[in-house]
Amino acid sequence: MTQQVDETLHMLKELTDARAIAGNEKESREVMEKYITPSADEIDHDNLGSVIAKKVGDANGPKIMVAGHLDEVGFMVTQITEKGFIKFQTVGGWWGQVMLAQRVQIVTSKGETIVGVIGSKPPHILPAAQRSKTYEIKDMFIDVGATSDEEVKEWGIRPGDMIAPYFEFTVMKNDKHLLAKAWDNRIGCAIAIEVLKRLKDEQHPNVVYGCGVVQEEVGLRGSKTATHKINPDIGFAVDVGIAGDTPGISKSEAASEIGKGPQIIVYDGSMVSHRGLRELVVETAEENDIPYQYEAIPGGGTDAGSIHLTMNGVPALSIGIATRYIHSHAGILHRDDFDNTVDLVVAVIKKLDAETVKRITFD
């Protein structure tokens, strides 16, 4: 990229460039720890590898959890054919039509990177009826330029190795638009980092935990264990949401637009948002002239779905960043939405004293 970049863009580039599918979050965890440690009083982990950064305002105040997830959708090596092609398993949700002819990176157990491309039978030899159908993922393979299974094994590739999308972080011509892989959900991790950074020298009536949790894309798993370790009084999941501002999408399918503010998720497939917390967040946005959008995503879920069911129950809310083309090699989001979400979460945290948490819990 040729554009002059600021410190935040460097962070976003490092986070999204990291290769980290569910169960292989080491690279993104190391980047998040690098950026969040200077603002934290303490860094901890759960036993699955989630990062938990603690920032104390009032040590006797309520515990507030702000969680993004470290993993991205990707693939895993399952078999190597006699001719040296790689068969793979999807890790997280993929749609076959966004996969073919895309470049990928296989990260070997030795940490070496092998670049390949997702291949299939060419359409020229498919029956006419099949050409109009989505090609099945089970019939795809990855070509790494090898000539035999022995050659692939010599390169250090073996079953279980991580396969991540290959894409370069790009500031677009409209420099508010940021193009990258893995916005789902390195943008949530970036929000958690920036929230702690903003609170570093600020008074707040609580203890804040900025988290990068693991294995969200395969069942909201790391948020279960991290929340159990923290036992928070309030939980926020910060994640991507559907952008409905591209051709062919109706307002009834997705009403949000990039650049129009954070999404307040009122309902998704994993939870009904907590009414008292939701109303406090909306009230805070309006008081501070922070734009926001309402969204419902019945076909998906976020880490708030696990957070709110942990221990004795946790009032929780999911806040989204409208993002185009999620669960593909490249997504687009708007820089203003990141900045406004950080502003909103920080402003809400400053309100969450013990009395307010008690009041909203049963609203």
Coordinates of C-alpha atoms in Angstrom, one line a residue, residues 71-194:
D71 CA -10.3 -16.1 14.8
E72 CA -11.3 -15.8 11.1
V73 CA -13.0 -18.2 8.7
G74 CA -10.6 -20.4 6.9
F75 CA -9.7 -24.0 6.1
M76 CA -7.7 -27.0 7.4
V77 CA -5.7 -29.6 5.5
T78 CA -7.4 -33.0 5.7
Q79 CA -5.7 -35.1 2.9
I80 CA -2.9 -35.0 0.3
T81 CA -3.7 -36.7 -3.0
E82 CA -1.2 -38.9 -4.8
K83 CA -0.6 -36.1 -7.3
G84 CA 0.1 -33.5 -4.6
F85 CA -3.3 -31.7 -4.4
I86 CA -4.7 -30.7 -1.0
K87 CA -8.1 -31.7 0.2
F88 CA -9.5 -29.5 2.9
Q89 CA -12.2 -28.9 5.6
T90 CA -13.8 -25.5 5.9
V91 CA -13.5 -24.0 9.4
G92 CA -16.4 -21.6 9.9
G93 CA -19.1 -20.7 7.4
W94 CA -18.2 -20.5 3.7
W95 CA -20.3 -20.1 0.6
G96 CA -18.9 -22.0 -2.3
Q97 CA -19.3 -19.3 -4.9
V98 CA -16.8 -17.0 -3.1
M99 CA -14.1 -19.6 -2.9
L100 CA -13.0 -20.8 -6.4
A101 CA -9.8 -19.4 -7.9
Q102 CA -8.9 -17.6 -4.6
R103 CA -5.4 -17.7 -3.2
V104 CA -4.8 -19.2 0.2
Q105 CA -1.8 -19.6 2.6
I106 CA -1.0 -22.9 4.2
V107 CA 0.9 -22.4 7.4
T108 CA 2.9 -25.5 8.1
S109 CA 3.7 -26.9 11.6
K110 CA 7.2 -25.3 11.2
G111 CA 5.7 -21.9 10.6
E112 CA 6.5 -21.8 6.9
T113 CA 3.9 -20.4 4.4
I114 CA 3.0 -22.2 1.2
V115 CA 0.8 -20.3 -1.2
G116 CA -1.9 -22.2 -3.2
V117 CA -5.1 -21.6 -5.1
I118 CA -8.5 -23.2 -4.7
G119 CA -9.3 -25.2 -7.8
S120 CA -12.0 -27.4 -9.4
K121 CA -13.0 -29.0 -12.6
P122 CA -13.2 -26.3 -15.4
P123 CA -16.8 -25.4 -16.5
H124 CA -15.9 -26.4 -20.1
I125 CA -16.2 -30.1 -19.2
L126 CA -19.2 -29.9 -16.9
P127 CA -22.6 -30.9 -18.1
A128 CA -24.7 -27.8 -19.0
A129 CA -27.1 -28.4 -16.1
Q130 CA -24.2 -28.4 -13.6
R131 CA -22.6 -25.1 -14.8
S132 CA -25.4 -23.0 -13.4
K133 CA -25.2 -24.6 -10.0
T134 CA -22.9 -23.6 -7.1
Y135 CA -19.9 -25.9 -7.2
E136 CA -19.8 -28.1 -4.1
I137 CA -17.0 -27.4 -1.6
K138 CA -16.4 -31.1 -1.1
D139 CA -15.2 -31.3 -4.8
M140 CA -12.8 -28.4 -4.5
F141 CA -9.0 -28.8 -3.8
I142 CA -6.0 -26.6 -3.3
D143 CA -3.2 -26.6 -5.9
V144 CA 0.2 -25.7 -4.3
G145 CA 2.2 -26.3 -7.5
A146 CA 3.4 -29.8 -6.3
T147 CA 3.8 -32.8 -8.5
S148 CA 3.4 -35.6 -5.9
D149 CA 2.3 -36.3 -2.3
E150 CA 5.9 -36.9 -1.4
E151 CA 6.9 -33.4 -2.6
V152 CA 4.0 -31.9 -0.5
K153 CA 5.2 -33.8 2.6
E154 CA 8.8 -32.6 2.0
W155 CA 7.5 -29.1 2.1
G156 CA 6.1 -29.8 5.6
I157 CA 2.4 -29.8 4.8
R158 CA 0.4 -32.3 6.7
P159 CA -3.2 -32.9 7.8
G160 CA -4.4 -30.4 10.5
D161 CA -2.3 -27.5 9.1
M162 CA -4.1 -24.1 9.0
I163 CA -5.2 -22.6 5.6
A164 CA -6.0 -18.9 5.7
P165 CA -7.2 -16.6 3.0
Y166 CA -4.5 -14.6 1.2
F167 CA -5.3 -10.9 0.8
E168 CA -3.6 -7.6 1.3
F169 CA -4.9 -4.8 3.5
T170 CA -5.8 -1.9 1.3
V171 CA -6.9 1.7 2.0
M172 CA -9.2 2.4 -0.9
K173 CA -9.4 5.5 -3.1
N174 CA -12.1 6.8 -0.7
D175 CA -9.7 6.5 2.2
K176 CA -12.6 6.0 4.7
H177 CA -13.2 2.6 3.1
L178 CA -10.9 -0.1 4.3
L179 CA -10.5 -3.4 2.4
A180 CA -9.1 -6.5 4.1
K181 CA -9.5 -10.1 5.0
A182 CA -10.6 -11.1 8.5
W183 CA -12.5 -8.0 9.5
D184 CA -14.7 -10.7 11.0
N185 CA -13.5 -10.1 13.6
R186 CA -10.2 -8.3 13.9
I187 CA -12.2 -5.1 14.0
G188 CA -13.8 -6.2 17.3
C189 CA -10.3 -6.9 18.6
A190 CA -9.2 -3.4 17.5
I191 CA -12.2 -1.9 19.3
A192 CA -11.2 -3.6 22.5
I193 CA -7.6 -2.4 22.1
E194 CA -8.7 1.2 21.4

